[in-house]
């Protein structure tokens, strides 16, 4: 019996069988014909070998021809690149490759084309030898493809960006290569001049100095990306991890029209934005921040490292303009409370901790819930730990689930994911604690059985519903605004309403379970004391007292069944009780970091600043007001913002102070890649606050400025 009959798997099986049968019959007929016509099997064998060799040569030549036709020669559209499975970095460059990946994933990006590196190299050579209009020296095919794109952008502006192959995570060339904005799509000469200007920026002194500092010696294939320019109501940059390597948040630099840049940290666990610079509070977290952070998270998981996305928001529609990989320090973040977890607010004795369940209960609940939601396999054993009885999970496990949820909700139809999330919420009761009889061992067995049937399932339910509520809250926030069509918008609004209702149901069940835990944590120790008191009757050893509260359930099992071990166990419990009374084993903070974060000493700094790049710099302050000022080598440059126009100042500086411009500005990233100590002011600070020419010291690790 064929196991695939009646299913779709049978169709390719049958097709392969028919093909092999036809091939065998044809080969047999050809062999018989050769033997009969050539007069013997030996000569026929040589002839068959020659025919097979000729067929292979023809097939290889055909494949090479098709590959050459598919390979971009002059100008290639981003939609064509997204459909092409063989994207070559040397041909389309880093930015072109990144935008093509975005379109392949379904991320909304403006239309555009890429001028391939081979074509740009030829164009530069011809334009350098001839003084004609650069547009006039274009090959007819390239001119036709470019004119088709410019015609589609008629009436709007385009932006010309460098897409050079040398851009990678360790040397992303932030702000080193120039770009040209506000290029009129109807002015062909202006477009050609902008392309040549961007290409020649690779040979500028600042670009050569950067490549020397980063020891980039390989050749620099130069492709160029042309995109329709999007002038958003809100524009900015998001980074999938904080510059200091924190994985529990993303960082967003954004600016509204004619407003200064603002930096916020979006907490992935709590789903809210916290201002960094300038200080203050947000009235609410906009929906586009949630969507943007989840998209950044999905791309972080896709490429396996930290990414920066340039974005624009136009009438609540989110556009991703470009993406690049950046390097950040590796830092683990452990979470104990907030989002999918809850931690006790005060210290608990060991017995009460075990009533709530250890890391294994949390692991089982999280894996089951995340797997049912279609979001992966949940945390591994290395991503869970227990510190002083408090359960911790590494945020990396939550990031994976959020990234998969972002792909499902934002880039696909979220119907089945929503159905999985809104599964039934079952209520479980708490039966009466069994009375202690005269037989202590039997009474203890009944008590342990009551715990397994009642309290342990409640602990699993609590962890399961905490994770589900967190996932539903995140999904509802992601569906708050939508950039799709009206029909999809209405469908997602309905999904959001369902998710919010079921999240409230989960919250109510969590509150009920917490109340039952309070009852169990009061009744169980009383029943345990009564059973142990009966077990200790007629025994001249230690008085049980309250020492049992500092024992585990497994130790109490042994205490009841093995009287000979009670003396040593009693001493150990007494020591644990003394340590508890002295205030030991304080519950840890909500989040722990490895390696730890450095806290800024408020009293030492003359200004409220945030450290961007580790290191200490001591020199004279050089206040820079305009980008065209000459570089002040060996000084600590004070810049009004982080625009790319100040690249030559950062390349020659000993330290950098940004009085504005955000934590993700091109110059902040450039300083980080070069290892130049840098800080950014928390509040709006005029550059005249800094004494020009006077000694100044900055500490980029702890965020300190001293005059």
XYZ file of N, CA, C and O in Angstrom, residues 539-625:
348
model
N 9.382 11.707 70.587
C 10.770 11.819 70.124
C 11.449 12.912 70.927
O 10.917 14.010 71.101
N 12.630 12.645 71.449
C 13.302 13.575 72.355
C 14.223 14.551 71.635
O 15.023 15.219 72.274
N 14.130 14.600 70.323
C 15.020 15.482 69.575
C 14.545 16.922 69.606
O 13.933 17.394 70.572
N 14.828 17.650 68.514
C 14.520 19.080 68.440
C 13.019 19.330 68.458
O 12.214 18.495 68.059
N 12.656 20.534 68.918
C 11.270 20.970 68.835
C 11.081 21.615 67.464
O 11.860 22.478 67.070
N 10.065 21.210 66.737
C 9.939 21.620 65.347
C 9.780 23.127 65.208
O 10.348 23.752 64.323
N 8.985 23.792 66.047
C 8.823 25.245 66.000
C 8.433 25.724 64.613
O 7.582 25.144 63.949
N 9.056 26.848 64.154
C 8.818 27.393 62.819
C 9.959 27.053 61.863
O 10.022 27.582 60.756
N 10.858 26.177 62.282
C 11.995 25.860 61.439
C 11.596 25.222 60.124
O 12.297 25.362 59.123
N 10.466 24.516 60.104
C 10.056 23.827 58.895
C 9.769 24.807 57.751
O 9.774 24.431 56.588
N 9.490 26.063 58.054
C 9.202 27.041 57.004
C 10.433 27.324 56.132
O 10.305 27.883 55.050
N 11.608 26.936 56.621
C 12.835 27.153 55.860
C 13.336 25.853 55.248
O 14.505 25.743 54.884
N 12.436 24.865 55.117
C 12.778 23.580 54.520
C 12.071 23.450 53.174
O 11.053 24.088 52.915
N 12.614 22.592 52.327
C 11.947 22.282 51.069
C 10.983 21.125 51.283
O 11.053 20.405 52.296
N 10.086 20.926 50.338
C 9.134 19.823 50.461
C 9.861 18.480 50.445
O 9.464 17.544 51.153
N 10.943 18.363 49.669
C 11.702 17.108 49.637
C 12.365 16.842 50.989
O 12.423 15.692 51.454
N 12.863 17.894 51.658
C 13.464 17.710 52.981
C 12.417 17.298 54.007
O 12.685 16.483 54.907
N 11.223 17.842 53.889
C 10.164 17.437 54.812
C 9.756 15.987 54.576
O 9.412 15.268 55.530
N 9.773 15.536 53.303
C 9.529 14.112 53.032
C 10.532 13.244 53.793
O 10.175 12.240 54.428
N 11.779 13.642 53.735
C 12.825 12.868 54.409
C 12.679 12.952 55.924
O 12.909 11.973 56.633
N 12.288 14.129 56.441
C 12.153 14.292 57.891
C 11.091 13.352 58.449
O 11.259 12.745 59.514
N 9.983 13.202 57.715
C 8.902 12.327 58.190
C 9.307 10.862 58.114
O 9.030 10.077 59.029
N 9.998 10.475 57.021
C 10.283 9.056 56.799
C 11.566 8.578 57.469
O 11.744 7.375 57.658
N 12.489 9.481 57.838
C 13.794 9.070 58.362
C 14.080 9.813 59.670
O 14.697 10.882 59.676
N 13.647 9.287 60.823
C 13.885 9.976 62.105
C 15.362 10.167 62.428
O 15.723 11.115 63.134
N 16.240 9.311 61.889
C 17.653 9.425 62.232
C 18.302 10.681 61.649
O 19.361 11.107 62.111
N 17.689 11.257 60.628
C 18.275 12.443 59.992
C 17.722 13.744 60.552
O 18.133 14.821 60.106
N 16.801 13.677 61.506
C 16.112 14.876 61.966
C 17.032 15.841 62.705
O 16.892 17.053 62.594
N 17.973 15.296 63.463
C 18.853 16.157 64.255
C 19.652 17.102 63.351
O 19.661 18.322 63.547
N 20.321 16.538 62.346
C 21.135 17.363 61.445
C 20.270 18.320 60.635
O 20.636 19.496 60.427
N 19.117 17.854 60.207
C 18.233 18.714 59.420
C 17.698 19.860 60.263
O 17.556 21.003 59.794
N 17.423 19.574 61.531
C 16.931 20.631 62.413
C 17.957 21.733 62.607
O 17.613 22.918 62.646
N 19.234 21.366 62.745
C 20.279 22.383 62.888
C 20.394 23.245 61.628
O 20.573 24.461 61.694
N 20.298 22.592 60.488
C 20.386 23.342 59.230
C 19.213 24.308 59.100
O 19.385 25.461 58.685
N 17.997 23.882 59.464
C 16.832 24.776 59.389
C 16.979 25.940 60.353
O 16.578 27.071 60.057
N 17.543 25.642 61.544
C 17.730 26.727 62.512
C 18.701 27.779 61.973
O 18.491 28.989 62.141
N 19.773 27.315 61.292
C 20.717 28.268 60.701
C 20.041 29.091 59.603
O 20.258 30.300 59.478
N 19.203 28.424 58.813
C 18.478 29.142 57.767
C 17.522 30.167 58.371
O 17.373 31.288 57.858
N 16.889 29.809 59.482
C 15.967 30.740 60.144
C 16.717 31.952 60.690
O 16.222 33.083 60.607
N 17.910 31.733 61.268
C 18.710 32.864 61.771
C 19.122 33.791 60.629
O 19.074 35.019 60.753
N 19.523 33.190 59.516
C 19.916 34.011 58.366
C 18.738 34.809 57.839
O 18.873 35.977 57.453
N 17.585 34.185 57.817
C 16.377 34.877 57.354
C 16.035 36.040 58.286
O 15.670 37.128 57.844
N 16.165 35.803 59.610
C 15.847 36.853 60.585
C 16.826 38.018 60.491
O 16.463 39.169 60.762
N 18.066 37.749 60.113
C 19.063 38.813 59.977
C 18.883 39.640 58.713
O 19.575 40.624 58.511
N 17.965 39.244 57.868
C 17.715 40.020 56.653
C 18.468 39.527 55.448
O 18.609 40.260 54.471
N 19.004 38.303 55.456
C 19.704 37.771 54.297
C 18.746 37.381 53.193
O 17.529 37.345 53.360
N 19.307 37.063 52.053
C 18.548 36.645 50.884
C 17.472 37.662 50.511
O 16.298 37.351 50.384
N 17.891 38.900 50.356
C 16.960 39.920 49.878
C 16.550 39.600 48.441
O 17.366 39.147 47.651
N 15.291 39.815 48.109
C 14.880 39.543 46.732
C 15.623 40.448 45.763
O 15.802 41.632 46.032
N 16.108 39.916 44.652
C 16.875 40.740 43.711
C 15.984 41.727 42.970
O 14.760 41.718 43.103
N 16.617 42.580 42.185
C 15.881 43.579 41.418
C 15.057 42.910 40.324
O 15.198 41.718 40.038
N 14.174 43.717 39.705
C 13.332 43.177 38.639
C 14.165 42.683 37.460
O 13.787 41.733 36.791
N 15.309 43.347 37.221
C 16.147 42.963 36.090
C 17.615 42.957 36.506
O 18.056 43.830 37.244
N 18.323 41.957 36.025
C 19.754 41.851 36.249
C 20.454 41.831 34.887
O 19.921 41.286 33.918
N 21.651 42.424 34.845
C 22.398 42.514 33.594
C 23.772 41.875 33.775
O 24.402 42.033 34.813
N 24.212 41.168 32.737
C 25.532 40.548 32.714
C 26.236 40.935 31.410
O 25.772 40.527 30.330
N 27.317 41.690 31.454
C 27.891 42.362 32.634
C 27.014 43.499 33.127
O 26.182 44.002 32.372
N 27.182 43.901 34.405
C 26.292 44.920 34.986
C 26.418 46.259 34.259
O 27.447 46.593 33.685
N 25.325 47.009 34.311
C 25.331 48.361 33.758
C 26.036 49.307 34.717
O 25.983 49.131 35.935
N 26.684 50.314 34.165
C 27.373 51.326 34.973
C 26.405 52.468 35.241
O 25.820 53.028 34.313
N 26.210 52.787 36.503
C 25.310 53.874 36.877
C 26.061 55.197 36.876
O 27.213 55.276 37.296
N 25.399 56.233 36.439
C 26.034 57.544 36.339
C 26.069 58.226 37.701
O 25.026 58.399 38.344
N 27.226 58.642 38.191
C 27.305 59.378 39.458
C 26.830 60.817 39.262
O 27.513 61.624 38.651
N 25.648 61.132 39.768
C 25.040 62.443 39.533
C 25.918 63.584 40.045
O 26.023 64.629 39.430
N 26.560 63.399 41.199
C 27.270 64.515 41.828
C 28.531 64.900 41.070
O 29.014 66.018 41.182
N 29.092 63.973 40.265
C 30.369 64.249 39.628
C 30.230 65.021 38.320
O 31.186 65.609 37.848
N 29.052 64.991 37.701
C 28.905 65.596 36.391
C 28.332 66.996 36.505
O 27.412 67.247 37.283
N 28.897 67.906 35.724
C 28.410 69.279 35.712
C 27.151 69.424 34.864
O 26.441 70.416 34.985
N 26.901 68.475 33.968
C 25.725 68.495 33.117
C 25.066 67.123 33.150
O 25.717 66.109 33.422
N 23.792 67.095 32.877
C 23.083 65.819 32.769
C 23.341 65.259 31.382
O 22.817 65.753 30.377
N 24.168 64.242 31.323
C 24.539 63.649 30.041
C 24.392 62.137 30.135
O 24.316 61.560 31.228
N 24.367 61.503 28.982
C 24.309 60.047 28.870
C 25.559 59.586 28.140
O 25.917 60.132 27.087
N 26.230 58.609 28.706
C 27.409 58.066 28.049
C 27.029 57.238 26.830
O 26.152 56.370 26.908
N 27.677 57.513 25.711
C 27.408 56.786 24.474
C 28.510 55.789 24.138
O 28.231 54.681 23.688
N 29.766 56.197 24.326
C 30.905 55.350 23.971
C 31.847 55.299 25.164
O 32.219 56.340 25.723
N 32.224 54.093 25.570
C 33.119 53.929 26.709
C 34.454 54.614 26.452
O 34.955 54.646 25.327
N 35.038 55.127 27.540
C 36.352 55.735 27.452
C 36.387 57.081 28.140
O 35.350 57.699 28.412
N 37.592 57.531 28.461
C 37.809 58.815 29.131
C 38.667 59.677 28.212
O 39.644 59.191 27.628
N 38.295 60.944 28.069
C 39.052 61.874 27.236
C 39.279 63.162 28.000
O 38.366 63.673 28.662
N 40.498 63.689 27.941
C 40.873 64.963 28.562
C 41.552 65.823 27.513
O 42.569 65.430 26.937
N 40.995 66.987 27.257
C 41.586 67.890 26.282
C 40.890 69.242 26.387
O 40.130 69.491 27.339
N 41.145 70.098 25.415
C 40.489 71.393 25.359
C 39.188 71.275 24.564
O 39.098 70.508 23.608
N 38.187 72.040 24.973
C 36.904 72.031 24.283
C 36.995 72.860 23.016
O 37.547 73.956 23.013
N 36.445 72.316 21.922
C 36.362 73.034 20.651
C 34.891 73.095 20.253
O 34.309 72.086 19.848
N 34.277 74.249 20.398
C 32.864 74.428 20.090
C 32.713 74.628 18.587
O 33.306 75.540 18.003
N 31.940 73.752 17.949
C 31.732 73.790 16.501
C 30.306 74.271 16.247
O 29.344 73.665 16.722
N 30.185 75.346 15.500
C 28.867 75.913 15.209
C 28.373 75.557 13.816
O 27.168 75.398 13.612
